[in-house]
Short mmCIF file of C-alpha atoms in Angstrom, two decimals:
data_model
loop_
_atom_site.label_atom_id
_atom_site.label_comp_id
_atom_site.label_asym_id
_atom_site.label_seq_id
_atom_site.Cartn_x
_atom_site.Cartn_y
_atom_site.Cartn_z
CA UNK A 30 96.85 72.13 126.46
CA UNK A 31 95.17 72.78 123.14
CA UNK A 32 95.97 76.06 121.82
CA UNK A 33 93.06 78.28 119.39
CA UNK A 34 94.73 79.91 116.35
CA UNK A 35 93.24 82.59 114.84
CA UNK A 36 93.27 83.07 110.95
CA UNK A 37 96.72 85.17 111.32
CA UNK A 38 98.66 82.86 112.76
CA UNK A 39 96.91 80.03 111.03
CA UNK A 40 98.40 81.60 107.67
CA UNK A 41 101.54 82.36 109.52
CA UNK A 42 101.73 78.62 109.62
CA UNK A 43 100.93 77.49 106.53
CA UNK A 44 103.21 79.44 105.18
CA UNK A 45 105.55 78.28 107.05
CA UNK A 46 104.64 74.39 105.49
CA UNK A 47 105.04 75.56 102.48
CA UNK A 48 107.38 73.59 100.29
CA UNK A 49 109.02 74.53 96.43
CA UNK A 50 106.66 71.57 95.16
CA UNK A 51 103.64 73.32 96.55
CA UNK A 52 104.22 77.10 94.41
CA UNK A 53 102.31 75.39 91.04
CA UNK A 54 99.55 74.97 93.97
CA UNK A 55 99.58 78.59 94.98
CA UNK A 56 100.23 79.79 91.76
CA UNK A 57 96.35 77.84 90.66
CA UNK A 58 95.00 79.84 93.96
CA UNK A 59 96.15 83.26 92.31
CA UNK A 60 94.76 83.24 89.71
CA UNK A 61 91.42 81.70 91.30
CA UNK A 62 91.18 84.98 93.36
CA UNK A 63 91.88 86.92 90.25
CA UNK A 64 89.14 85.03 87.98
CA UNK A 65 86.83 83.60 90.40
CA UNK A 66 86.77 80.21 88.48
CA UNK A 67 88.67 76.92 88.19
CA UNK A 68 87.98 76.86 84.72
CA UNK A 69 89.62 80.72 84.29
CA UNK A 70 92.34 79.77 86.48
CA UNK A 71 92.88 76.40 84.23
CA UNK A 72 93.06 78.53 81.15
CA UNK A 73 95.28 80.95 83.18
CA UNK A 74 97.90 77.75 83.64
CA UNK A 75 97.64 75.81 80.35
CA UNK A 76 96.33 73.13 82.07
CA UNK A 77 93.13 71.35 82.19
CA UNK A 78 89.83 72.67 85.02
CA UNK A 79 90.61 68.98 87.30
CA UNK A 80 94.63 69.69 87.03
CA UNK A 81 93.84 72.95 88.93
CA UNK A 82 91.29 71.03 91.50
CA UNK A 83 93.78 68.74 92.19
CA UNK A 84 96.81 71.16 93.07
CA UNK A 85 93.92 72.95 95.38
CA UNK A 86 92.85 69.46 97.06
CA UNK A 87 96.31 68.36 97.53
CA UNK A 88 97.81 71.92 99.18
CA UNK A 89 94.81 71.76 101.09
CA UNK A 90 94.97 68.02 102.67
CA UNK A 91 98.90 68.57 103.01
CA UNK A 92 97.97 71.81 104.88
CA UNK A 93 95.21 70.98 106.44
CA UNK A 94 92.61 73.71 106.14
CA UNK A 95 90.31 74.88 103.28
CA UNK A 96 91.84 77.60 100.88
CA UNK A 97 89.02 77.62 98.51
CA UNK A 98 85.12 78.18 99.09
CA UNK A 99 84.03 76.68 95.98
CA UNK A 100 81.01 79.00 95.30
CA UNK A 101 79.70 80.69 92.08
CA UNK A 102 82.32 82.52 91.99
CA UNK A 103 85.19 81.16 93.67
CA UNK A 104 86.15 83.01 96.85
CA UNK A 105 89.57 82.27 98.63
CA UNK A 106 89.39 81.64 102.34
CA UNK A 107 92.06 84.06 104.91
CA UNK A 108 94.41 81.50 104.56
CA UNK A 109 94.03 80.72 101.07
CA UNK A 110 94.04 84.54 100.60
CA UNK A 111 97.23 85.00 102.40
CA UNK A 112 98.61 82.27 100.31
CA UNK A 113 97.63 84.26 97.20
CA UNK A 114 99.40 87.18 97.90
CA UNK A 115 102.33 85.60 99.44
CA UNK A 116 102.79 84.37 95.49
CA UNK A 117 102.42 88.17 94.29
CA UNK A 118 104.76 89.08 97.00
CA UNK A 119 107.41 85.90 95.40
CA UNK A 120 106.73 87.69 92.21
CA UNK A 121 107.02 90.98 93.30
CA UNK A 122 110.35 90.40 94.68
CA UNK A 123 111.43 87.87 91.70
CA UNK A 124 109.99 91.45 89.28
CA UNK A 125 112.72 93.29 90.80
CA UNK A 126 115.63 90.75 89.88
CA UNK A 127 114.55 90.04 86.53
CA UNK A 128 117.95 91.73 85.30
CA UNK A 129 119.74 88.72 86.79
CA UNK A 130 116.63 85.82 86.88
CA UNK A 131 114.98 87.51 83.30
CA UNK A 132 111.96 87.90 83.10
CA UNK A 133 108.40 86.49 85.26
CA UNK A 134 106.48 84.32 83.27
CA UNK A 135 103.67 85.60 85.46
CA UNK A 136 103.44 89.82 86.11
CA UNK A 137 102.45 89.92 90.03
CA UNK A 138 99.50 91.81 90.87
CA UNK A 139 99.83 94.54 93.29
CA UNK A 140 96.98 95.57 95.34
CA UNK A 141 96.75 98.98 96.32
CA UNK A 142 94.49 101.18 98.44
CA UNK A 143 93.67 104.36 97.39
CA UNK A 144 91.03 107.09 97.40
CA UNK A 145 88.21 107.54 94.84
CA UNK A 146 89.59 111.22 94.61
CA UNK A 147 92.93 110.10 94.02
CA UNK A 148 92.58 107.94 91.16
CA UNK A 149 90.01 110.77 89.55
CA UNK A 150 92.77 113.83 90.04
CA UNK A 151 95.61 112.48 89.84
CA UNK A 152 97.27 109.46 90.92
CA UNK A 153 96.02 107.09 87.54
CA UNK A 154 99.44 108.81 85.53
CA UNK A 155 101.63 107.23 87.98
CA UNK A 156 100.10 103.53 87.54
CA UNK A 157 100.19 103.87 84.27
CA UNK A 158 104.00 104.48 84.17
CA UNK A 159 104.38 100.80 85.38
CA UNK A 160 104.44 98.29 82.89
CA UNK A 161 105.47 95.30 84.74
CA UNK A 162 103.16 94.47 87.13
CA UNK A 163 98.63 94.00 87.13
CA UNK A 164 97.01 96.49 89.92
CA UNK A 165 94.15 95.54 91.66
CA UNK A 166 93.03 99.08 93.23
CA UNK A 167 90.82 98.63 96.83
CA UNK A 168 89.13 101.66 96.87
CA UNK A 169 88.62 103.39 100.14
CA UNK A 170 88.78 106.96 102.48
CA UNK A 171 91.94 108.17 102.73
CA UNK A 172 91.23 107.75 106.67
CA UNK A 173 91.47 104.45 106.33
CA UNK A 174 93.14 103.08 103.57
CA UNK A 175 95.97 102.52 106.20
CA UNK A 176 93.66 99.93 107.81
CA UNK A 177 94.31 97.49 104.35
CA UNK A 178 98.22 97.56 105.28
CA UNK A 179 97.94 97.27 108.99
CA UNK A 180 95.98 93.78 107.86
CA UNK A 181 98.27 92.89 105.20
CA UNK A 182 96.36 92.73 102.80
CA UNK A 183 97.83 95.59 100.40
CA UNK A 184 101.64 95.98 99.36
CA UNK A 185 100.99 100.29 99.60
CA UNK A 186 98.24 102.75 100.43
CA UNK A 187 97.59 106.25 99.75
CA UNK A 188 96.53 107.61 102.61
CA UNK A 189 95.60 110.94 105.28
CA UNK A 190 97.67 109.72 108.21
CA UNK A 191 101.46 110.48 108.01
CA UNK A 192 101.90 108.00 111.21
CA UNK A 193 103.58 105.16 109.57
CA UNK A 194 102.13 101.72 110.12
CA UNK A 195 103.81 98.77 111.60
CA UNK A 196 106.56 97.85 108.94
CA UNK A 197 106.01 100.64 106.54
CA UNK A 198 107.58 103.24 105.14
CA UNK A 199 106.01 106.89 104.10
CA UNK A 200 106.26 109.70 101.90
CA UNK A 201 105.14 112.35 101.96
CA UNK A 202 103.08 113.31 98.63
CA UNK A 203 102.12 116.66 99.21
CA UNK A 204 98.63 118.18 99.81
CA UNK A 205 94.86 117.46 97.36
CA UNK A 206 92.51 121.19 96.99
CA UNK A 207 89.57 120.80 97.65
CA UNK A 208 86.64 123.12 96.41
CA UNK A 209 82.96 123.36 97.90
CA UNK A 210 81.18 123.81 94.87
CA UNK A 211 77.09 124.58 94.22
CA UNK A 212 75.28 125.25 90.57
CA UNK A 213 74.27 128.90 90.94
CA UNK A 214 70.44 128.63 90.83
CA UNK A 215 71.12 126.21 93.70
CA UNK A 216 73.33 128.94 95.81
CA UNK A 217 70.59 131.37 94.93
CA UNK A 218 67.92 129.19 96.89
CA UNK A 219 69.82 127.78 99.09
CA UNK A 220 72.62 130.07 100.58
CA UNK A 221 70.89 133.18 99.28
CA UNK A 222 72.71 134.99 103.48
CA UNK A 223 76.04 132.79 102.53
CA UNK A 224 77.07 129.20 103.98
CA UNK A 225 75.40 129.62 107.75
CA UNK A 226 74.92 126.62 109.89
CA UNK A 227 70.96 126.36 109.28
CA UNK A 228 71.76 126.83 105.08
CA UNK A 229 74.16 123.58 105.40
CA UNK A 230 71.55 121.68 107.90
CA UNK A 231 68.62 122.30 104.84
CA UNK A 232 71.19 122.43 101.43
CA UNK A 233 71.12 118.68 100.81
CA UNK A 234 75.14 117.75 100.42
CA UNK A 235 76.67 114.95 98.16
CA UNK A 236 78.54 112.44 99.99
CA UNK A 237 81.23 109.77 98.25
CA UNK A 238 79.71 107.54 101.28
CA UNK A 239 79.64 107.15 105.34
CA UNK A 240 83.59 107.08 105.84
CA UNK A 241 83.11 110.52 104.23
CA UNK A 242 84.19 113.59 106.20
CA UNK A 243 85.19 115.86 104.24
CA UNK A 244 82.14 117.67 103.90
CA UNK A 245 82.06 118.05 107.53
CA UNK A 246 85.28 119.63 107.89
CA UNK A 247 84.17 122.11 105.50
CA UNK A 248 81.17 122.80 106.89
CA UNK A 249 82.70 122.83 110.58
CA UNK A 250 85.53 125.71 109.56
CA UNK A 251 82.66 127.99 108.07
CA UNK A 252 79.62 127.05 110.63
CA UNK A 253 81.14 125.91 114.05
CA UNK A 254 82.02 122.15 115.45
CA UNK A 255 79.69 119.36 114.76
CA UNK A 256 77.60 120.82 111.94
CA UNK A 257 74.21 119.40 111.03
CA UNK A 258 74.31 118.17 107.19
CA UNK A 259 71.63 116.73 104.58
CA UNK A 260 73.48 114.48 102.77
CA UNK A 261 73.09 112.48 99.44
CA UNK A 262 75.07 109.45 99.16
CA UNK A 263 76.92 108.73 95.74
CA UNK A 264 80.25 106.96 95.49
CA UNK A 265 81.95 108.17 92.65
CA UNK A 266 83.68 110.95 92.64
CA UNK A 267 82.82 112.01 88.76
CA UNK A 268 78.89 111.71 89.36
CA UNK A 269 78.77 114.03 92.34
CA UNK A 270 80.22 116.23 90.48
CA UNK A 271 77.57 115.58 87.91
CA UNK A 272 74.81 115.92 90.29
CA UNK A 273 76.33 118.97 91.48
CA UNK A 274 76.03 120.59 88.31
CA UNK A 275 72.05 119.12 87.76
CA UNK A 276 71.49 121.32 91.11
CA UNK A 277 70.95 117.92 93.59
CA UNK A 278 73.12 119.44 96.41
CA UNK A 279 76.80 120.87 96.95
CA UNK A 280 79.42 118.67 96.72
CA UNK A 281 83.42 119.29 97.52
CA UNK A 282 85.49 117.19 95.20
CA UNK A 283 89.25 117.53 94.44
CA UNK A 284 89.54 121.45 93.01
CA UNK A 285 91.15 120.38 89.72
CA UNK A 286 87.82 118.58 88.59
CA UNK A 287 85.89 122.04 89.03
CA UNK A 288 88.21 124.17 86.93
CA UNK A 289 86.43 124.06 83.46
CA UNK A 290 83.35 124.22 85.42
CA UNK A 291 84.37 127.19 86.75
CA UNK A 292 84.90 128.94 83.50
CA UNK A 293 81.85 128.06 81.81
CA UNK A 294 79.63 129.29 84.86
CA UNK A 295 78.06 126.05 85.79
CA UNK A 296 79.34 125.71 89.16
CA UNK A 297 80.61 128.14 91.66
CA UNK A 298 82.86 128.33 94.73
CA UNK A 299 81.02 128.38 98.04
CA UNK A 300 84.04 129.41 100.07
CA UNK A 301 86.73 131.32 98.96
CA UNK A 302 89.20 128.79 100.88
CA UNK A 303 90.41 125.46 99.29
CA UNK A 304 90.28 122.58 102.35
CA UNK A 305 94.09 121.21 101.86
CA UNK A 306 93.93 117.35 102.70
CA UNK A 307 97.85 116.06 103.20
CA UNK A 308 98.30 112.46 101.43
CA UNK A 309 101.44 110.21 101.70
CA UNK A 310 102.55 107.19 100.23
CA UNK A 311 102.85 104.34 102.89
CA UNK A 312 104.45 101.12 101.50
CA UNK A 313 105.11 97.54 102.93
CA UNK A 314 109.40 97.93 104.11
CA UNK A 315 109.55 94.39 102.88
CA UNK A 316 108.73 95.35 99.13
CA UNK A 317 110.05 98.82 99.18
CA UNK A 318 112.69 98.16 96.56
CA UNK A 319 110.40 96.09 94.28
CA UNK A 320 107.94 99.67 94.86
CA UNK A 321 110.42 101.96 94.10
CA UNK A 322 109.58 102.44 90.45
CA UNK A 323 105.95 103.27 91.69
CA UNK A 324 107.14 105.02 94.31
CA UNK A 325 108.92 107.35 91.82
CA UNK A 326 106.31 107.79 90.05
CA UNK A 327 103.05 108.06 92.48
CA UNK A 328 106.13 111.13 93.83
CA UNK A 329 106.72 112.99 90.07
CA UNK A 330 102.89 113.12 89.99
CA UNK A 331 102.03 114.33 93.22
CA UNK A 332 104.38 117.18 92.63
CA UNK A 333 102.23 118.10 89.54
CA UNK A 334 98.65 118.13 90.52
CA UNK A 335 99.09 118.41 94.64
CA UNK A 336 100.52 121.38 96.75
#
């Protein structure tokens, strides 16, 4: 009987395969993903741009799939994706011994999802504590940044749902304000009776993007279930808050962003309320110790800035 594998266990396998003599191999398709280039990658080595090809050719007859698409740029298949950050994980793990190995010639690259929120209020201290290591950030809703673990393909996540995933741990971080905010000619047109169902339907609203629900749980604790909402769509979190203040719509963005808007006059509350959104930490149990240092420090900055 011939049996179909799908891309998971496909990896699964050729990781399996994989031999000592094949890491200079997988080491070349790192830094491909990172770059996007043979050429980048060679430079990345020390070697020359057909040095590179040929570790790539080789791992990929021995293994017997394709790990590379070799478009403009370079993109790494599943498998040659998994590949790639199995070496971050060797890395990761060899990071955490470098008192007894010394030090990585190579600093492993950790890729993290995380809200847009996050990183503007206050997560980006915490990274920056970490010396040791590259971050490559996925940015996405905090309801469902815990999809990037459940696939693999992220060593931690901050995220909305305390439920940890398959494999993870989670902490607890604490809880992000949140402010509905409006310039005041706009509340003056606009919500001139207060925030009512039909002011919301009409007040266009600024939206990071379609994951984005935030706004709706506002709007449903002041109005009733299911409001009706014009919406803007702008994903960053710092230019909402811009448009905001050039009278485009209302926006609710972490409250700490607002506060020297607040004292100069050119926003105002809409809602006397904060929405509280709870985030936690949930991290890979197979690289918790290598995490701990971030883990420390994602925790001395959430006591800070969240409540």
């Amino acid at each position: 009987m011939t049996r179909n594998f799908n891309p998971t266990n496909l990896s699964a396998i050729c990781l399996a395969m994989l031999k000592t003599s094949d890491y200079p191999a997988v080491e070349a398709l790192h830094h491909i993903a990172q770059t996007g280039s043979f050429d980048l990658a060679a430079r990345a080595v020390g070697v020359t741009t057909g040095a590179i090809s040929q570790r790539i050719s080789g791992l990929e007859d021995r293994l017997g799939t394709v790990l590379v698409l070799r478009t403009t740029p370079a993109t790494l298949t599943s498998t040659g994706d998994r590949l790639a950050r199995h070496f971050n994980e060797v890395r990761l793990l060899e990071n955490g011994l470098s008192d007894v190995l010394g030090p990585t010639q190579t600093r492993p690259t950790l890729r993290i999802a995380i809200n847009a929120d996050s990183i503007a209020a206050w997560a980006l201290p915490a990274f920056a504590e970490i010396k040791d290591v590259l971050f490559d950030f996925e940015i996405d809703d905090q309801d469902h940044s815990d999809r990037w673990l459940r696939e693999g393909a992220v060593a931690g996540a901050i995220t909305a749902r305390s439920a940890p995933v398959r494999g993870c741990d989670v902490t607890p971080l604490g809880a992000l304000s949140y402010t509905a905010v409006a310039a005041p000619a706009f509340i003056a047109e606009h919500f001139p009776d207060g925030v009512t169902a039909e002011a919301v339907k009409q007040a266009p609203a600024l939206i990071f993007n379609r994951k984005d629900r935030l706004q709706h749980a506002w709007a449903s604790r002041l109005c009733g279930p299911n409001p009706r909402l014009s919406m803007h769509f702008l994903p960053t979190t710092a230019d909402i808050t811009h448009a905001v203040r050039l009278g485009m719509g209302w926006g609710l963005n972490p409250t700490v962003l607002f506060e020297r808007h607040f004292q100069d006059g050119t926003l105002v509350p809409l809602d006397d309320e904060p929405l509280m959104l709870p985030l936690y930490w949930q991290t890979a149990r197979l690289s918790k110790d290598a995490l701990t240092p971030l883990t420390r420090a994602l925790k001395r900055a959430a006591k800070a800035a969240l409540v």
